[in-house]
C-alpha positions as protocol buffer text, in pm:
chain_id: "A"
residue {
  index: 1
  type: MET
  ca { x: -13328 y: 4975 z: 1994 }
}
residue {
  index: 2
  type: PRO
  ca { x: -13412 y: 5291 z: 2177 }
}
residue {
  index: 3
  type: ARG
  ca { x: -13200 y: 5613 z: 2076 }
}
residue {
  index: 4
  type: ALA
  ca { x: -13001 y: 5787 z: 2323 }
}
residue {
  index: 5
  type: PRO
  ca { x: -13096 y: 6106 z: 2476 }
}
residue {
  index: 6
  type: HIS
  ca { x: -12867 y: 6283 z: 2298 }
}
residue {
  index: 7
  type: ALA
  ca { x: -12997 y: 6163 z: 1942 }
}
residue {
  index: 8
  type: LEU
  ca { x: -13163 y: 6468 z: 1872 }
}
residue {
  index: 9
  type: LEU
  ca { x: -12889 y: 6699 z: 1962 }
}
residue {
  index: 10
  type: THR
  ca { x: -12678 y: 6499 z: 1726 }
}
residue {
  index: 11
  type: SER
  ca { x: -12923 y: 6534 z: 1428 }
}
residue {
  index: 12
  type: LEU
  ca { x: -12955 y: 6898 z: 1491 }
}
residue {
  index: 13
  type: SER
  ca { x: -12576 y: 6904 z: 1477 }
}
residue {
  index: 14
  type: VAL
  ca { x: -12519 y: 6748 z: 1167 }
}
residue {
  index: 15
  type: VAL
  ca { x: -12829 y: 6937 z: 1009 }
}
residue {
  index: 16
  type: LEU
  ca { x: -12666 y: 7283 z: 1133 }
}
residue {
  index: 17
  type: SER
  ca { x: -12311 y: 7189 z: 1023 }
}
residue {
  index: 18
  type: LEU
  ca { x: -12464 y: 7109 z: 666 }
}
residue {
  index: 19
  type: GLY
  ca { x: -12691 y: 7395 z: 649 }
}
residue {
  index: 20
  type: LEU
  ca { x: -12469 y: 7646 z: 740 }
}
residue {
  index: 21
  type: THR
  ca { x: -12183 y: 7506 z: 528 }
}
residue {
  index: 22
  type: ALA
  ca { x: -12435 y: 7508 z: 225 }
}
residue {
  index: 23
  type: CYS
  ca { x: -12486 y: 7867 z: 310 }
}
residue {
  index: 24
  type: ALA
  ca { x: -12145 y: 7989 z: 368 }
}
residue {
  index: 25
  type: GLY
  ca { x: -11993 y: 8197 z: 83 }
}
residue {
  index: 26
  type: SER
  ca { x: -12278 y: 8127 z: -147 }
}
residue {
  index: 27
  type: GLY
  ca { x: -12333 y: 8501 z: -171 }
}
residue {
  index: 28
  type: ALA
  ca { x: -12177 y: 8770 z: -401 }
}
residue {
  index: 29
  type: GLU
  ca { x: -12089 y: 8959 z: -106 }
}
residue {
  index: 30
  type: ALA
  ca { x: -11751 y: 8788 z: -80 }
}
residue {
  index: 31
  type: THR
  ca { x: -11471 y: 9045 z: -9 }
}
residue {
  index: 32
  type: GLU
  ca { x: -11136 y: 8835 z: 33 }
}
residue {
  index: 33
  type: PRO
  ca { x: -11000 y: 8625 z: -247 }
}
residue {
  index: 34
  type: GLU
  ca { x: -10909 y: 8248 z: -140 }
}
residue {
  index: 35
  type: ALA
  ca { x: -10559 y: 8192 z: 6 }
}
residue {
  index: 36
  type: ALA
  ca { x: -10344 y: 7924 z: 53 }
}
residue {
  index: 37
  type: ASP
  ca { x: -10365 y: 7795 z: 428 }
}
residue {
  index: 38
  type: THR
  ca { x: -10092 y: 7591 z: 622 }
}
residue {
  index: 39
  type: ALA
  ca { x: -10328 y: 7267 z: 590 }
}
residue {
  index: 40
  type: GLY
  ca { x: -10234 y: 7240 z: 239 }
}
residue {
  index: 41
  type: GLY
  ca { x: -10460 y: 7333 z: -44 }
}
residue {
  index: 42
  type: SER
  ca { x: -10673 y: 7646 z: -108 }
}
residue {
  index: 43
  type: SER
  ca { x: -10917 y: 7782 z: 162 }
}
residue {
  index: 44
  type: ALA
  ca { x: -11093 y: 8093 z: 253 }
}
residue {
  index: 45
  type: HIS
  ca { x: -10943 y: 8029 z: 600 }
}
residue {
  index: 46
  type: ARG
  ca { x: -10610 y: 8189 z: 621 }
}
residue {
  index: 47
  type: ASP
  ca { x: -10332 y: 8011 z: 842 }
}
residue {
  index: 48
  type: LEU
  ca { x: -10544 y: 7737 z: 999 }
}
residue {
  index: 49
  type: PRO
  ca { x: -10317 y: 7516 z: 1199 }
}
residue {
  index: 50
  type: ALA
  ca { x: -10229 y: 7188 z: 1026 }
}
residue {
  index: 51
  type: GLY
  ca { x: -10378 y: 6849 z: 1147 }
}
residue {
  index: 52
  type: PHE
  ca { x: -10214 y: 6528 z: 1165 }
}
residue {
  index: 53
  type: ASN
  ca { x: -10275 y: 6194 z: 1155 }
}
residue {
  index: 54
  type: PRO
  ca { x: -10201 y: 6017 z: 1528 }
}
residue {
  index: 55
  type: ARG
  ca { x: -10056 y: 5666 z: 1530 }
}
residue {
  index: 56
  type: GLN
  ca { x: -10182 y: 5394 z: 1775 }
}
residue {
  index: 57
  type: GLY
  ca { x: -10151 y: 5538 z: 2124 }
}
residue {
  index: 58
  type: GLU
  ca { x: -10068 y: 5865 z: 2055 }
}
residue {
  index: 59
  type: THR
  ca { x: -10249 y: 6157 z: 2225 }
}
residue {
  index: 60
  type: ALA
  ca { x: -10399 y: 6395 z: 2016 }
}
residue {
  index: 61
  type: TYR
  ca { x: -10676 y: 6688 z: 2041 }
}
residue {
  index: 62
  type: GLY
  ca { x: -10972 y: 6644 z: 1795 }
}
residue {
  index: 63
  type: VAL
  ca { x: -11180 y: 6896 z: 1640 }
}
residue {
  index: 64
  type: TYR
  ca { x: -11521 y: 6717 z: 1593 }
}
residue {
  index: 65
  type: ILE
  ca { x: -11674 y: 6867 z: 1279 }
}
residue {
  index: 66
  type: ALA
  ca { x: -11992 y: 6656 z: 1296 }
}
residue {
  index: 67
  type: ILE
  ca { x: -12152 y: 6336 z: 1443 }
}
residue {
  index: 68
  type: VAL
  ca { x: -12313 y: 6137 z: 1152 }
}
residue {
  index: 69
  type: ASN
  ca { x: -12653 y: 5965 z: 1252 }
}
residue {
  index: 70
  type: ASP
  ca { x: -12618 y: 5590 z: 1162 }
}
residue {
  index: 71
  type: GLY
  ca { x: -12284 y: 5665 z: 1017 }
}
residue {
  index: 72
  type: ASP
  ca { x: -12436 y: 5739 z: 703 }
}
residue {
  index: 73
  type: PRO
  ca { x: -12183 y: 5693 z: 426 }
}
residue {
  index: 74
  type: ALA
  ca { x: -12302 y: 5967 z: 188 }
}
residue {
  index: 75
  type: VAL
  ca { x: -12325 y: 6236 z: 465 }
}
residue {
  index: 76
  type: VAL
  ca { x: -11965 y: 6120 z: 563 }
}
residue {
  index: 77
  type: GLN
  ca { x: -11843 y: 6133 z: 208 }
}
residue {
  index: 78
  type: ASP
  ca { x: -12009 y: 6516 z: 173 }
}
residue {
  index: 79
  type: LEU
  ca { x: -11843 y: 6636 z: 490 }
}
residue {
  index: 80
  type: MET
  ca { x: -11487 y: 6462 z: 392 }
}
residue {
  index: 81
  type: ALA
  ca { x: -11533 y: 6652 z: 37 }
}
residue {
  index: 82
  type: GLU
  ca { x: -11618 y: 6965 z: 216 }
}
residue {
  index: 83
  type: LEU
  ca { x: -11296 y: 6953 z: 417 }
}
residue {
  index: 84
  type: GLN
  ca { x: -11068 y: 6852 z: 145 }
}
residue {
  index: 85
  type: GLU
  ca { x: -11238 y: 7118 z: -73 }
}
residue {
  index: 86
  type: ARG
  ca { x: -11124 y: 7373 z: 219 }
}
residue {
  index: 87
  type: GLY
  ca { x: -10769 y: 7263 z: 217 }
}
residue {
  index: 88
  type: VAL
  ca { x: -10782 y: 7020 z: 506 }
}
residue {
  index: 89
  type: THR
  ca { x: -10612 y: 6718 z: 416 }
}
residue {
  index: 90
  type: THR
  ca { x: -10567 y: 6525 z: 731 }
}
residue {
  index: 91
  type: ALA
  ca { x: -10961 y: 6466 z: 845 }
}
residue {
  index: 92
  type: GLY
  ca { x: -11073 y: 6138 z: 921 }
}
residue {
  index: 93
  type: SER
  ca { x: -11405 y: 5963 z: 1019 }
}
residue {
  index: 94
  type: GLY
  ca { x: -11487 y: 5653 z: 1224 }
}
residue {
  index: 95
  type: GLN
  ca { x: -11632 y: 5543 z: 1587 }
}
residue {
  index: 96
  type: LEU
  ca { x: -11569 y: 5785 z: 1842 }
}
residue {
  index: 97
  type: GLY
  ca { x: -11467 y: 5479 z: 2070 }
}
residue {
  index: 98
  type: CYS
  ca { x: -11137 y: 5488 z: 1832 }
}
residue {
  index: 99
  type: ASP
  ca { x: -11056 y: 5814 z: 1969 }
}
residue {
  index: 100
  type: GLN
  ca { x: -11068 y: 5690 z: 2346 }
}
residue {
  index: 101
  type: GLY
  ca { x: -11163 y: 5949 z: 2578 }
}
residue {
  index: 102
  type: ALA
  ca { x: -11335 y: 6198 z: 2324 }
}
residue {
  index: 103
  type: ALA
  ca { x: -11693 y: 6040 z: 2379 }
}
residue {
  index: 104
  type: ALA
  ca { x: -11684 y: 6095 z: 2745 }
}
residue {
  index: 105
  type: ALA
  ca { x: -11572 y: 6442 z: 2684 }
}
residue {
  index: 106
  type: LEU
  ca { x: -11811 y: 6536 z: 2444 }
}
residue {
  index: 107
  type: GLY
  ca { x: -12102 y: 6370 z: 2615 }
}
residue {
  index: 108
  type: LEU
  ca { x: -12153 y: 6124 z: 2329 }
}
residue {
  index: 109
  type: ASP
  ca { x: -12192 y: 5744 z: 2286 }
}
residue {
  index: 110
  type: GLU
  ca { x: -11863 y: 5557 z: 2182 }
}
residue {
  index: 111
  type: GLU
  ca { x: -12030 y: 5406 z: 1885 }
}
residue {
  index: 112
  type: ALA
  ca { x: -12136 y: 5741 z: 1723 }
}
residue {
  index: 113
  type: THR
  ca { x: -11964 y: 5825 z: 1402 }
}
residue {
  index: 114
  type: ALA
  ca { x: -11759 y: 6140 z: 1398 }
}
residue {
  index: 115
  type: VAL
  ca { x: -11580 y: 6340 z: 1143 }
}
residue {
  index: 116
  type: SER
  ca { x: -11284 y: 6507 z: 1297 }
}
residue {
  index: 117
  type: VAL
  ca { x: -10934 y: 6660 z: 1239 }
}
residue {
  index: 118
  type: ALA
  ca { x: -10667 y: 6581 z: 1495 }
}
residue {
  index: 119
  type: PHE
  ca { x: -10416 y: 6816 z: 1627 }
}
residue {
  index: 120
  type: ARG
  ca { x: -10092 y: 6810 z: 1839 }
}
residue {
  index: 121
  type: THR
  ca { x: -10188 y: 7067 z: 2088 }
}
residue {
  index: 122
  type: ARG
  ca { x: -10491 y: 7169 z: 2242 }
}
residue {
  index: 123
  type: ALA
  ca { x: -10422 y: 7526 z: 2143 }
}
residue {
  index: 124
  type: ASP
  ca { x: -10406 y: 7436 z: 1767 }
}
residue {
  index: 125
  type: ALA
  ca { x: -10744 y: 7254 z: 1802 }
}
residue {
  index: 126
  type: GLU
  ca { x: -10912 y: 7549 z: 1980 }
}
residue {
  index: 127
  type: ARG
  ca { x: -10779 y: 7769 z: 1697 }
}
residue {
  index: 128
  type: PHE
  ca { x: -10907 y: 7561 z: 1428 }
}
residue {
  index: 129
  type: ALA
  ca { x: -11241 y: 7545 z: 1599 }
}
residue {
  index: 130
  type: THR
  ca { x: -11259 y: 7904 z: 1622 }
}
residue {
  index: 131
  type: GLU
  ca { x: -11146 y: 7998 z: 1289 }
}
residue {
  index: 132
  type: TRP
  ca { x: -11330 y: 7683 z: 1110 }
}
residue {
  index: 133
  type: GLY
  ca { x: -11632 y: 7939 z: 1025 }
}
residue {
  index: 134
  type: THR
  ca { x: -11915 y: 7694 z: 1125 }
}
residue {
  index: 135
  type: PRO
  ca { x: -12016 y: 7536 z: 1430 }
}
residue {
  index: 136
  type: VAL
  ca { x: -11828 y: 7228 z: 1546 }
}
residue {
  index: 137
  type: VAL
  ca { x: -11968 y: 6946 z: 1774 }
}
residue {
  index: 138
  type: GLY
  ca { x: -11653 y: 7027 z: 2018 }
}
residue {
  index: 139
  type: VAL
  ca { x: -11296 y: 6969 z: 2105 }
}
residue {
  index: 140
  type: ALA
  ca { x: -11155 y: 6701 z: 2303 }
}
residue {
  index: 141
  type: GLU
  ca { x: -10820 y: 6510 z: 2400 }
}
residue {
  index: 142
  type: PHE
  ca { x: -10794 y: 6161 z: 2301 }
}
residue {
  index: 143
  type: VAL
  ca { x: -10564 y: 5857 z: 2269 }
}
residue {
  index: 144
  type: ALA
  ca { x: -10559 y: 5710 z: 1925 }
}
residue {
  index: 145
  type: TYR
  ca { x: -10655 y: 5388 z: 1907 }
}
residue {
  index: 146
  type: CYS
  ca { x: -10808 y: 5138 z: 1613 }
}
residue {
  index: 147
  type: ARG
  ca { x: -10505 y: 5277 z: 1400 }
}
residue {
  index: 148
  type: ASP
  ca { x: -10341 y: 4935 z: 1331 }
}
């Protein structure tokens, strides 16, 4: 099956996300202690907006942390573990098509597997994306589907 034209970009996005994550905070130059954030748990990111789990048919704004080639379970698990370690307890993963409207907004295939965090407002999603500390794929409004 031929790959979509964005496959290289998708691969690069995952590699960059993982590579930057692996390098973040690894040096002794860190000067701030970890602090609790509003997403629950401990995180070096203070006051990150709290995500939520939208119900079927609910409109939300997703921050797409990474697109995972072929839905590789090991990569998805690693990304979910990183989010959990950084205090984000409402992250999820699945096909972009289940976040109706997100694939078109991001210019990606609906069957692509995404790791994301949903927010009630665009402002919270944009703030999270900015303060997350590593590049994200993007932010998109969507209607929750596949939630039943």
